Coordinates of C-alpha atoms in Angstrom, one line a residue:
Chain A
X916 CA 105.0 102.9 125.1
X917 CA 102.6 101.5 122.5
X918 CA 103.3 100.2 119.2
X919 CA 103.2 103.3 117.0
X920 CA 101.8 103.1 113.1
X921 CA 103.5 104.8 110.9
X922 CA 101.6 105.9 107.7
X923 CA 103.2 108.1 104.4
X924 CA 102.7 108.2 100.7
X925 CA 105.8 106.6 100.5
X926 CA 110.0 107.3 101.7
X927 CA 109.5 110.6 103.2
X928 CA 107.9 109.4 106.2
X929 CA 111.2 107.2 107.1
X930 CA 112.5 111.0 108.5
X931 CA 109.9 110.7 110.7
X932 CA 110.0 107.6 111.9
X933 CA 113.8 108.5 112.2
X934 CA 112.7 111.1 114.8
X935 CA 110.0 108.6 116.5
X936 CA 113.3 106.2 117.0
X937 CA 115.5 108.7 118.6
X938 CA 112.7 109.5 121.2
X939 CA 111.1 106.1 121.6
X940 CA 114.0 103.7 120.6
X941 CA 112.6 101.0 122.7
X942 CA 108.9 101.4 120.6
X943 CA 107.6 98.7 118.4
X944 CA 107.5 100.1 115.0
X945 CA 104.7 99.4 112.0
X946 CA 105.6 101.6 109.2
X947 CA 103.4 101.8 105.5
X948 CA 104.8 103.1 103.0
X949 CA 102.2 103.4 99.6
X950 CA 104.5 103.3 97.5
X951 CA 102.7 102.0 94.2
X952 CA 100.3 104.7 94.3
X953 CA 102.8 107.5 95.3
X954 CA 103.1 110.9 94.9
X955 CA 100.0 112.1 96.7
X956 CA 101.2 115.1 96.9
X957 CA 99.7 116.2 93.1
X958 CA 96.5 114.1 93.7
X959 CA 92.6 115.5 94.8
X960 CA 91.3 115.5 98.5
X961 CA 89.2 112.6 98.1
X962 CA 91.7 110.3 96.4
X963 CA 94.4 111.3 99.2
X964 CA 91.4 110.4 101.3
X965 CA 90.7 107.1 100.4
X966 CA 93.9 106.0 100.1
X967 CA 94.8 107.3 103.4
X968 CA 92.0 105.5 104.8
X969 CA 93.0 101.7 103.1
X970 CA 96.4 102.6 105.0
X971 CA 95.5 104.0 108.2
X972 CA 93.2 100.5 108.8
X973 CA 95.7 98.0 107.5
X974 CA 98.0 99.4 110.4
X975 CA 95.0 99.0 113.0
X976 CA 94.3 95.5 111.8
X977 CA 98.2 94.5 112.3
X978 CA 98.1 95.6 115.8
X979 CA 99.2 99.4 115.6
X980 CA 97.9 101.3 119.2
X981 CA 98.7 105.2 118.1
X982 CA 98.8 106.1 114.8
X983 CA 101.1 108.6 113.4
X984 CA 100.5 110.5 109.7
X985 CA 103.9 111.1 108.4
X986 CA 102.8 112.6 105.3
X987 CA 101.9 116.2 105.2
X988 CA 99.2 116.1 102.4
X989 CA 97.2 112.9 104.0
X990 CA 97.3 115.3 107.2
X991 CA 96.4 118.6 105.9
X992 CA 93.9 116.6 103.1
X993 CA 92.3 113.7 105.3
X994 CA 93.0 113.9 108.8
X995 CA 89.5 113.9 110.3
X996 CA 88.5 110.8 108.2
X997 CA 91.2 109.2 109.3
X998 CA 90.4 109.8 112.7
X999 CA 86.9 108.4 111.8
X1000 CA 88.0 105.3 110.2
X1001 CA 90.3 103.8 112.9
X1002 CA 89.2 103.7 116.7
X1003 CA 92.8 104.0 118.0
X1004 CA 94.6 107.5 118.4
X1005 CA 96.0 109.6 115.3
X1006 CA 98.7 112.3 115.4
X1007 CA 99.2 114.2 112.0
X1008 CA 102.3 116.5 111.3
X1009 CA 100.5 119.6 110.8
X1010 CA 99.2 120.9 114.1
X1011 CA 102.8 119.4 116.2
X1012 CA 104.4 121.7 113.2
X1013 CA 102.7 124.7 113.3
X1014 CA 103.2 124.3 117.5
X1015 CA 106.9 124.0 116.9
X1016 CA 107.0 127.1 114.4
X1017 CA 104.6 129.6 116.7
X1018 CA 107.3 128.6 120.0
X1019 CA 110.2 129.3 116.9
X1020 CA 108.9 132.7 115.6
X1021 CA 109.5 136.2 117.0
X1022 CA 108.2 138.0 114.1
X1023 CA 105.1 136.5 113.7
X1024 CA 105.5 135.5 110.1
X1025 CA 106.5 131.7 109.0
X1026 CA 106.7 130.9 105.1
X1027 CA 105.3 127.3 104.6
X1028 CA 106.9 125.3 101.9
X1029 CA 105.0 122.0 100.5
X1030 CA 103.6 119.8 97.4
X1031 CA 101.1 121.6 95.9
X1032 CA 97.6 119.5 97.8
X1033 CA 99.4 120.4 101.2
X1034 CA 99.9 124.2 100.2
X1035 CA 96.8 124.2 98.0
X1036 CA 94.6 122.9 101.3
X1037 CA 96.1 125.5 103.4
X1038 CA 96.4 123.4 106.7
X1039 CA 99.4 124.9 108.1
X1040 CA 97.8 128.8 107.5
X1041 CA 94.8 127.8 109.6
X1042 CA 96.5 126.0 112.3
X1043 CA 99.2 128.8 111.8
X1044 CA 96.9 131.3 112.2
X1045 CA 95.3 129.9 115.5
X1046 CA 98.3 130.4 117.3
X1047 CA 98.9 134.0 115.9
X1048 CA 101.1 133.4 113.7
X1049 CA 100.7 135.1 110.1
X1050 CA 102.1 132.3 106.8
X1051 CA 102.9 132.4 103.1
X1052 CA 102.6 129.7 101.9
X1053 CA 104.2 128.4 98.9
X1054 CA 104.2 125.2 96.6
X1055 CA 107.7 123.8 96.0
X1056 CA 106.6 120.6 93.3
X1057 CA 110.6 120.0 92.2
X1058 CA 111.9 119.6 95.5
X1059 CA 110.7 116.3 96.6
X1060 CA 112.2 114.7 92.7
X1061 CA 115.1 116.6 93.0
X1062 CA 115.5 114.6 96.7
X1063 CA 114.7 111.1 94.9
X1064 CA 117.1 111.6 92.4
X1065 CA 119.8 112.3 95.1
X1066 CA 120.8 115.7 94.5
X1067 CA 120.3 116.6 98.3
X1068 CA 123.4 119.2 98.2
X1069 CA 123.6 120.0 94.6
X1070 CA 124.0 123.0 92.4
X1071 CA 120.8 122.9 90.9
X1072 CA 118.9 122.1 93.8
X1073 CA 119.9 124.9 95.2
X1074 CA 119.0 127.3 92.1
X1075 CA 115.5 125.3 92.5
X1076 CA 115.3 126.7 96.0
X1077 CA 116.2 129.9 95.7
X1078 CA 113.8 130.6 92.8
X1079 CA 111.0 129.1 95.4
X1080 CA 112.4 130.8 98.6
X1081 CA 113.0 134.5 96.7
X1082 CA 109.0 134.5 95.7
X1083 CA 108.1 133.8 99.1
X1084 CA 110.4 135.8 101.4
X1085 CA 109.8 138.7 99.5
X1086 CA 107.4 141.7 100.4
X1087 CA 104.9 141.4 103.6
X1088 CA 107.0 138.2 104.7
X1089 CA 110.4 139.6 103.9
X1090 CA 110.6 139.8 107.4
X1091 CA 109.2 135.9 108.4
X1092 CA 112.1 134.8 110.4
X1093 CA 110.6 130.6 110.0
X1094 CA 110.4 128.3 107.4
X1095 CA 108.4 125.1 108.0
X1096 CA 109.0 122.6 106.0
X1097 CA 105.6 120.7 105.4
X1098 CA 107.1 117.7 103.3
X1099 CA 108.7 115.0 104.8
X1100 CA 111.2 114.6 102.2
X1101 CA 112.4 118.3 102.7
X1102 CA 114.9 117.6 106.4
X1103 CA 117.4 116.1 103.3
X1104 CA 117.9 119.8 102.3
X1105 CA 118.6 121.2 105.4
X1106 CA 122.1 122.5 104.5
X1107 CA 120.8 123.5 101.0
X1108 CA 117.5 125.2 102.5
X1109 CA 119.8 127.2 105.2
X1110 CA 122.1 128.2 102.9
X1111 CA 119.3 130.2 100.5
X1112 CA 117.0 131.3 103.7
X1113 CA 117.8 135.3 104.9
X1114 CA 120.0 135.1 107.8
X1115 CA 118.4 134.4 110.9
X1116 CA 115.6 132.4 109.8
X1117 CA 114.9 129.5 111.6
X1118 CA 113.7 125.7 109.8
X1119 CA 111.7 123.8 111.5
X1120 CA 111.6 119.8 110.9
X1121 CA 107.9 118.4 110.7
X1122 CA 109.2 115.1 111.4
X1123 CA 111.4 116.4 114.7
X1124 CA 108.0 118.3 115.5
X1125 CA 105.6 115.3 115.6
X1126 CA 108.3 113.1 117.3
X1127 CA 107.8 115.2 119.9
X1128 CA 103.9 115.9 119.9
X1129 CA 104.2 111.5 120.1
X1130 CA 106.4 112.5 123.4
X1131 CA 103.8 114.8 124.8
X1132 CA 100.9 112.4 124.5
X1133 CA 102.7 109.2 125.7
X1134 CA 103.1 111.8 128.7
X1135 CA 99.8 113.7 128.8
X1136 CA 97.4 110.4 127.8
X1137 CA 94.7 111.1 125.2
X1138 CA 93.6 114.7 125.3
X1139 CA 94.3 117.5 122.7
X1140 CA 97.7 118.7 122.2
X1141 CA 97.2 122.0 123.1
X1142 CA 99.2 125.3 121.9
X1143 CA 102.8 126.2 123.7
X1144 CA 103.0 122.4 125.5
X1145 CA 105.3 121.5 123.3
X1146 CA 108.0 124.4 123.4
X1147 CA 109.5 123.1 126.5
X1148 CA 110.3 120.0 125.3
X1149 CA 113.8 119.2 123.4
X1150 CA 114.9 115.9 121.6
X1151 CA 117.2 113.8 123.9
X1152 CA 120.7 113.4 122.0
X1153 CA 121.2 111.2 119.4
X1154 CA 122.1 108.2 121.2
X1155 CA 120.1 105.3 119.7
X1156 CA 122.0 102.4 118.7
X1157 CA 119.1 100.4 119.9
X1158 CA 117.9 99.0 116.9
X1159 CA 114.1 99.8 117.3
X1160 CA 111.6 96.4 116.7
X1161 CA 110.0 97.5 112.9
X1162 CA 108.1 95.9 110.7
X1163 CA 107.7 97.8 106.6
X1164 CA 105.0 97.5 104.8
X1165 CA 105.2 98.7 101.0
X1166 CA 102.5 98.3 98.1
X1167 CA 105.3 98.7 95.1
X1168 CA 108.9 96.8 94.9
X1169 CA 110.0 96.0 98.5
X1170 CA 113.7 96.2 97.0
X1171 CA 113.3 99.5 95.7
X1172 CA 111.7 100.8 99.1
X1173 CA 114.9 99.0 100.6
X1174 CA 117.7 100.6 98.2
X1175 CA 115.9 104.1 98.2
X1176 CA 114.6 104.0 102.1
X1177 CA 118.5 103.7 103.6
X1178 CA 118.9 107.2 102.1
X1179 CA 115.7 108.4 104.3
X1180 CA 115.8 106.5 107.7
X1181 CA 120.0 106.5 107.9
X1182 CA 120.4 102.6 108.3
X1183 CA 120.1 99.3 106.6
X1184 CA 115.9 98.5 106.4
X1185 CA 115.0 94.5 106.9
X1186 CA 111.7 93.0 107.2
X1187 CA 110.0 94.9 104.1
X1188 CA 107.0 93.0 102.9
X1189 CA 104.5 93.8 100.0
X1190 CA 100.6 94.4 100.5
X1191 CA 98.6 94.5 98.6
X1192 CA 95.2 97.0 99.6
X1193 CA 91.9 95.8 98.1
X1194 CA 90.2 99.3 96.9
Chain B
X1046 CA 89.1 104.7 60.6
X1047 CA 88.4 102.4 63.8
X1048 CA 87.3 104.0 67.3
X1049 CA 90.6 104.8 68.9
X1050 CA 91.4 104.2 72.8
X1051 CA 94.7 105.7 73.7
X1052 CA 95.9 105.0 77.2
X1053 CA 98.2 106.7 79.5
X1054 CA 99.4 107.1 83.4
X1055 CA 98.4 110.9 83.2
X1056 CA 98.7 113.8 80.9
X1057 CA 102.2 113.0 78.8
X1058 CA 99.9 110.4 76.4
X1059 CA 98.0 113.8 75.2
X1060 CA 100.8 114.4 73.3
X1061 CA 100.5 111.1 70.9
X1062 CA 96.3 112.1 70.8
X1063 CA 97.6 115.6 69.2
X1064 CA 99.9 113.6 66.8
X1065 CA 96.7 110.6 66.1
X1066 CA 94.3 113.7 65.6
X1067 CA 96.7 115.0 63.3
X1068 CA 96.6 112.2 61.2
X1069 CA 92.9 111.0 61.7
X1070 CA 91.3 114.1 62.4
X1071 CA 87.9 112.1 61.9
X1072 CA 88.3 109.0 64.4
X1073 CA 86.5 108.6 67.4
X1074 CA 88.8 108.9 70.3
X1075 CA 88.9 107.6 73.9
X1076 CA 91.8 108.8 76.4
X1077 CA 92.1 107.5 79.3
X1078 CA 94.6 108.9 81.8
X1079 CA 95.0 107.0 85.2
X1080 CA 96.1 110.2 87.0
X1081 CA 95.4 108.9 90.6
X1082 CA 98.4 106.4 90.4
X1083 CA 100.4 108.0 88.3
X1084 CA 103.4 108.3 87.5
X1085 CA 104.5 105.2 86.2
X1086 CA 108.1 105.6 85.6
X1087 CA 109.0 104.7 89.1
X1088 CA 107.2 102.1 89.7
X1089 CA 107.9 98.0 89.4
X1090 CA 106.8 96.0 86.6
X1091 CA 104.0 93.8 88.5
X1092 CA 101.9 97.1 89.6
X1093 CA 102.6 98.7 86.2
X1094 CA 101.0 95.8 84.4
X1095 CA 98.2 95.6 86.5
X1096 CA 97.3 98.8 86.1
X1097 CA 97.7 99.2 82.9
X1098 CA 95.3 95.8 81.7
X1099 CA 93.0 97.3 83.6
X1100 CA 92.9 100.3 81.7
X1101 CA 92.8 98.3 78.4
X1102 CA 90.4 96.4 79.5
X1103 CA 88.0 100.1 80.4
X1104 CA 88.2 101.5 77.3
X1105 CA 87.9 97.8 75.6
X1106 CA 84.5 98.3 77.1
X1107 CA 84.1 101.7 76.2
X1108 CA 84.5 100.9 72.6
X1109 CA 87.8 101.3 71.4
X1110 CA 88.6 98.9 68.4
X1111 CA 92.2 99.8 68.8
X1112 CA 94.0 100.8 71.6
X1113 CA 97.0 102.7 71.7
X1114 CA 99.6 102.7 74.8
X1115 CA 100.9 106.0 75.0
X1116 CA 102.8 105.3 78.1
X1117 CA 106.0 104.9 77.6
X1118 CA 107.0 102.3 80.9
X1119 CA 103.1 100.5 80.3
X1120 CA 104.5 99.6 76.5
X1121 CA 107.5 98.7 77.9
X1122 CA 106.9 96.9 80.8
X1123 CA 103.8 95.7 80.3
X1124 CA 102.6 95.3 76.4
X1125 CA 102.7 91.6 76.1
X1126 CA 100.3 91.3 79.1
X1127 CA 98.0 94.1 77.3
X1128 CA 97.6 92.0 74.5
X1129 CA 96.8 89.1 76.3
X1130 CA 93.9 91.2 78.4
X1131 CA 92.2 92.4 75.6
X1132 CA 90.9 91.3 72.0
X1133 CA 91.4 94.3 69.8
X1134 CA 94.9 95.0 68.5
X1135 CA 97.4 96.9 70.5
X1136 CA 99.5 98.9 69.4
X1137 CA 102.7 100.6 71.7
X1138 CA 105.1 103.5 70.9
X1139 CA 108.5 101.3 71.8
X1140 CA 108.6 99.8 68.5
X1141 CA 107.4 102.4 66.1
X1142 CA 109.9 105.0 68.3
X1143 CA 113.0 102.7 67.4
X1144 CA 111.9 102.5 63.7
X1145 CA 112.1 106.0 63.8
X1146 CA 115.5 106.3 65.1
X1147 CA 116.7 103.5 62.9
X1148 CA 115.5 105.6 59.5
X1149 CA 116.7 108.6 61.0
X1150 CA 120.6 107.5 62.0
X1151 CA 123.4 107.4 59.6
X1152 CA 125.9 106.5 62.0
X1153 CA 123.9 103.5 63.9
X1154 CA 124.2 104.9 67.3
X1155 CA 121.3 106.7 69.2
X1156 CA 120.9 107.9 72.7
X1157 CA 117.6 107.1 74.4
X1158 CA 116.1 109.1 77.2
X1159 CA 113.2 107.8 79.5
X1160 CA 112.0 107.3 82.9
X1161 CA 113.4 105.2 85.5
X1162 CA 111.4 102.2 85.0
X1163 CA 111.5 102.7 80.6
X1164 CA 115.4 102.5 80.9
X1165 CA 115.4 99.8 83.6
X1166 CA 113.1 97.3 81.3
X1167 CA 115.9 98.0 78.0
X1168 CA 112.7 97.5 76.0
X1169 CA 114.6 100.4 74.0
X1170 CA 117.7 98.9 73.4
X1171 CA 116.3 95.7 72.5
X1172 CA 113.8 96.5 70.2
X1173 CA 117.0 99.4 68.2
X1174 CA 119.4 96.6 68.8
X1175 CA 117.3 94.5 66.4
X1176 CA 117.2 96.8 63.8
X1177 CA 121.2 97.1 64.2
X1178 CA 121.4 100.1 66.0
X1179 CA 123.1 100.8 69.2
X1180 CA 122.1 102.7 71.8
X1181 CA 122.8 104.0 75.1
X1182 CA 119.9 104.0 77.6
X1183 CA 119.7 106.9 80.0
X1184 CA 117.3 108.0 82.7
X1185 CA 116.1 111.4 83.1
X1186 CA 113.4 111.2 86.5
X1187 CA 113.8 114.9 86.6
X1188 CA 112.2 115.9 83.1
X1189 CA 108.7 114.6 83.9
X1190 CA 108.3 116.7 86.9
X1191 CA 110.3 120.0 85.4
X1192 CA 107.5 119.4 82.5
X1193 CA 104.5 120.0 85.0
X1194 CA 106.0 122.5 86.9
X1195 CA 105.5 124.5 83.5
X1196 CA 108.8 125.3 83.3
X1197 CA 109.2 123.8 79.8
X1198 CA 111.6 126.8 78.4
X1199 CA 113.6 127.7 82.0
X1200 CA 117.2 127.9 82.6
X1201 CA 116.9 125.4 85.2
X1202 CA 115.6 122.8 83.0
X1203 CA 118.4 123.0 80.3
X1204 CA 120.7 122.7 82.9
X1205 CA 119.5 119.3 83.8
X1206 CA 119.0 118.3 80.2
X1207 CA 122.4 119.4 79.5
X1208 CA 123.6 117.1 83.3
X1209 CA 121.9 114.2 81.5
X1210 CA 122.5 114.5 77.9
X1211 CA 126.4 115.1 78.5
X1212 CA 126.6 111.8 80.5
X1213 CA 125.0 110.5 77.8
X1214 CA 126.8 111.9 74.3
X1215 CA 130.3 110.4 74.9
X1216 CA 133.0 108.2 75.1
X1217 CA 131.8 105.5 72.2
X1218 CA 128.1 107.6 72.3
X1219 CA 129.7 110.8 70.9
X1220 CA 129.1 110.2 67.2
X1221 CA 125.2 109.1 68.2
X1222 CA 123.3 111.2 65.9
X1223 CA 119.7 110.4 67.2
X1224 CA 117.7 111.3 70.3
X1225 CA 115.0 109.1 70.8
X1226 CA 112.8 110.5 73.1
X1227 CA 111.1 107.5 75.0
X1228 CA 109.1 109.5 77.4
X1229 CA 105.6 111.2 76.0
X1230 CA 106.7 114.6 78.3
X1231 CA 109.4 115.4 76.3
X1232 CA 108.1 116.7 73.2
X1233 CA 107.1 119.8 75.0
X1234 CA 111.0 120.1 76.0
X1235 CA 112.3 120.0 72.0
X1236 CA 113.4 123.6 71.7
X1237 CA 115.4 123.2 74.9
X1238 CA 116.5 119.3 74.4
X1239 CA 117.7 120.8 70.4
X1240 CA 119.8 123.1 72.7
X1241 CA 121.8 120.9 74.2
X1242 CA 122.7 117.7 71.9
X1243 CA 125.3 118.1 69.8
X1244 CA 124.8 119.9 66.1
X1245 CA 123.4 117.0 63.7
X1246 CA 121.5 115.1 66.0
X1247 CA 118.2 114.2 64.9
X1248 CA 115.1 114.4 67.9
X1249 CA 113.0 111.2 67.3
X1250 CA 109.3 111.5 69.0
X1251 CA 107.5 109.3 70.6
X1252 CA 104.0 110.9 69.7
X1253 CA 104.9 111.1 66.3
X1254 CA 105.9 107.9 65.7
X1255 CA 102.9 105.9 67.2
X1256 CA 100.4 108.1 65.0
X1257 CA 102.4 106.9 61.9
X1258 CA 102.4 103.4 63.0
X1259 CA 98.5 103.6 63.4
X1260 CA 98.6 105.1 60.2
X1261 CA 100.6 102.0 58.7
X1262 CA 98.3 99.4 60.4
X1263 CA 95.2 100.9 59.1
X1264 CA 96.4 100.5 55.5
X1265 CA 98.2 97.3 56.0
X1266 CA 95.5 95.6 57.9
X1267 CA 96.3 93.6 61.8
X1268 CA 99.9 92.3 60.5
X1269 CA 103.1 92.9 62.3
X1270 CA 104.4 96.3 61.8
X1271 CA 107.7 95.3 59.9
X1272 CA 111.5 97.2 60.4
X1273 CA 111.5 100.0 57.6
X1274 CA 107.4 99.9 56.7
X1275 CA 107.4 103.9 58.0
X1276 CA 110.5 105.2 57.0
X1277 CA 108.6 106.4 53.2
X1278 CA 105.9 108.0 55.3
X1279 CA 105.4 111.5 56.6
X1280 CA 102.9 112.9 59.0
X1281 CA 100.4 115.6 56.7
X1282 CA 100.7 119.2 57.0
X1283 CA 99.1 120.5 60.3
X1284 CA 95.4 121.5 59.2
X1285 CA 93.2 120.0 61.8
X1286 CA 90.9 122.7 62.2
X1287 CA 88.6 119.9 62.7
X1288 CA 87.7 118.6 66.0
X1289 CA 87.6 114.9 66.5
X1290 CA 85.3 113.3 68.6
X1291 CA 87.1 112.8 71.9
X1292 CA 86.4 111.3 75.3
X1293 CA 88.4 111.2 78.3
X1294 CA 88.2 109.2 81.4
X1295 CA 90.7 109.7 84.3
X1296 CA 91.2 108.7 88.0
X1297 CA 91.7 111.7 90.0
X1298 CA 90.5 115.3 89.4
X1299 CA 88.5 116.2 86.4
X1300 CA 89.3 119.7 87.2
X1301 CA 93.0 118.9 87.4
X1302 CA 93.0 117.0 84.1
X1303 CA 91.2 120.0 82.6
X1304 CA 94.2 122.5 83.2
X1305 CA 97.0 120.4 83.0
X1306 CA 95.8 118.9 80.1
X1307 CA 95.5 121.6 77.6
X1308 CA 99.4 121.9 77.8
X1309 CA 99.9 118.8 76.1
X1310 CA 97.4 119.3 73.8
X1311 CA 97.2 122.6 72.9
X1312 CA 93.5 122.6 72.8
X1313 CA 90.8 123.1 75.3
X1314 CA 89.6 119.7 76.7
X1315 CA 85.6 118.8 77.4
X1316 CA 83.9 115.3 78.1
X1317 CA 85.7 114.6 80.6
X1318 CA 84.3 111.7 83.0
X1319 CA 86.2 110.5 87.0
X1320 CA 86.5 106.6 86.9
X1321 CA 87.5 104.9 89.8
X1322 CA 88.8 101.5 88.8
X1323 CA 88.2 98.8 91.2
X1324 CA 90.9 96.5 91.7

């Protein structure tokens, strides 16, 4: 098992690295959080870019093998530069996500819910779309605050989602039976989500998604992931009281990222340190 | 009238350039809003202040002969460190916001509603405390967001102001009879924030008060803005067909800035130039 890098705009990714845990708990772990320059999820292509970039090399230099993008919008805005930028492997969320939906989806239709520069660069309806699968995709900018504040299961959060849900599972996609959730902070509203979804309709986790997709090419060695390998494959059960080696890195207040990051990964987070990334 | 540089994390400072234009519809202005990093308000001191010299230091270049700091958590994490980066006066919208309250209070309590990181510093309460009033500081993370979603006037956002405000206006805080909004996002939420205080509570304005205070230093000359100086003065009667002379610089997407932007100042914005600050 290689040393995986981790790489998100800030908590979120912790879900995912969460997921990478319960699959690899023996793993080393490098995780970046950019904390002082978060939220990318508002910001242009070519500032997600660059930032993305800084990140994705920092983790190379400090002895990441495989690098996995735990943030949706570096993924769906700057995935092939990343790839360009390091020499070492790079998974993104988008492409294990959309896998995970098509193998989820008898209807055919998935709604896509995101920050506005994921929904806005429409990744998922591309990658979506070449596996048959027809999206709506829809911008949900007050979920990921509404998550920071801590009102994971609370009354207006779920008003907030079903004003967002109603305008996409509506018309043409009334009958979607998926929702994706392309934002790493959105596996904390779960419960809420399920609860304001039509009946029958399936969520599925990006950070469960590119857990496995990490699985499937530790297995399968450096080729493409291709469409369907994945829907075999299940998450063992949650059985990881091996406390995974990991090393944070964080570019705002290490004891912020430590007080607000036990909400995201589900245990206590040590060895934090602050970078500081040169532009 | 001096050139003017006004500087903010994002959009929010447009607000004070309305209220400045108001008042000196026939200044030069410079905005510059650093809307790749922002927000501020939940971020740590150290990166705040770094940011922010560096902005003052931009549109020291640029011009300004004043600069104004629009932001909220730069003024009140950061101001001392402003002055020293630059050599033209500084003015922020901390003080002036509390001289405000203070004339506007009869009963010497105010509640004061900010970001995360405005609240955390107490720059508030100290600088009411010394003009004997007392407040009670309380963070609002979800208004900023609600505010750029667009939905300024929505159900959804008086019932968070009303989560927030009632936590605030009570127990020895119920006879407070001022709002001081310490946040430069709020003024577009007045109708609903009037809503839900109780009756006789006074809104105090951020953007209001900082024009007057620029107002005050350009008759009195570079001395100290003194407790009392602006309670005598009013803002003039709205009648700036005029268009002042306005640049603005920002970080991330010109296009972006363009859109958003109008919100908070009601007018159409042009000139606008991408930085990229190095750090």
């Amino acid at each position: 098992v290689p040393t995986i890098g981790v790489f998100d705009s800030g908590f979120g990714g912790l879900t995912v690295l969460k997921a990478l845990t319960e699959v690899f708990p023996e793993a080393g772990y490098l995780y970046f959080g950019d904390t002082a320059r978060l939220p990318y999820g508002s910001k242009s292509a070519e500032t997600v870019a660059r930032y993305a970039c800084e990140a994705a090399k920092f983790l190379e230099r400090q002895g990441a093998e495989l690098l996995v993008i735990a943030c949706n919008t570096a993924t769906a805005l700057a995935l092939p530069k990343i790839h360009e930028a390091v020499s070492v492997p790079v998974l993104g969320v988008v492409e294990p996500g959309a896998q995970r939906a098509h193998a989820a989806s008898k209807s055919g239709k998935a709604v896509v819910i995101g920050t506005e520069a994921t929904i806005s660069s429409h990744a998922y309806r591309e990658a979506l779309a070449a596996l048959g699968i027809e999206s709506l995709e829809k911008a949900c900018p007050l979920l990921v605050p509404l998550v920071e504040e801590g009102w994971v299961d609370h009354p207006v959060t779920e008003e907030v989602a079903c004003i967002y849900l109603k305008e996409a599972f509506r018309d043409g996609f009334a009958s979607a039976d998926v929702l994706l959730l392309g934002c790493t902070h959105y596996p904390l509203l779960k419960p809420v989500l399920q609860r304001v979804v039509p009946v029958g309709v399936t969520l599925v986790d990006s950070a469960e998604s590119v857990a496995l997709a990490v699985l499937n090419f530790t297995i399968s060695g450096p080729t493409r992931v291709g469409p369907g390998q994945l829907e075999g494959v299940r998450l063992p059960e949650k059985s990881s009281a091996v406390r995974a080696n990991m090393r944070f890195f964080v570019t705002d207040s290490v004891e912020k990222f430590k007080r607000l990051g036990t909400r995201f990964l589900g245990c206590e987070i040590v060895n934090i340190e602050h970078v500081d990334l040169k532009e």
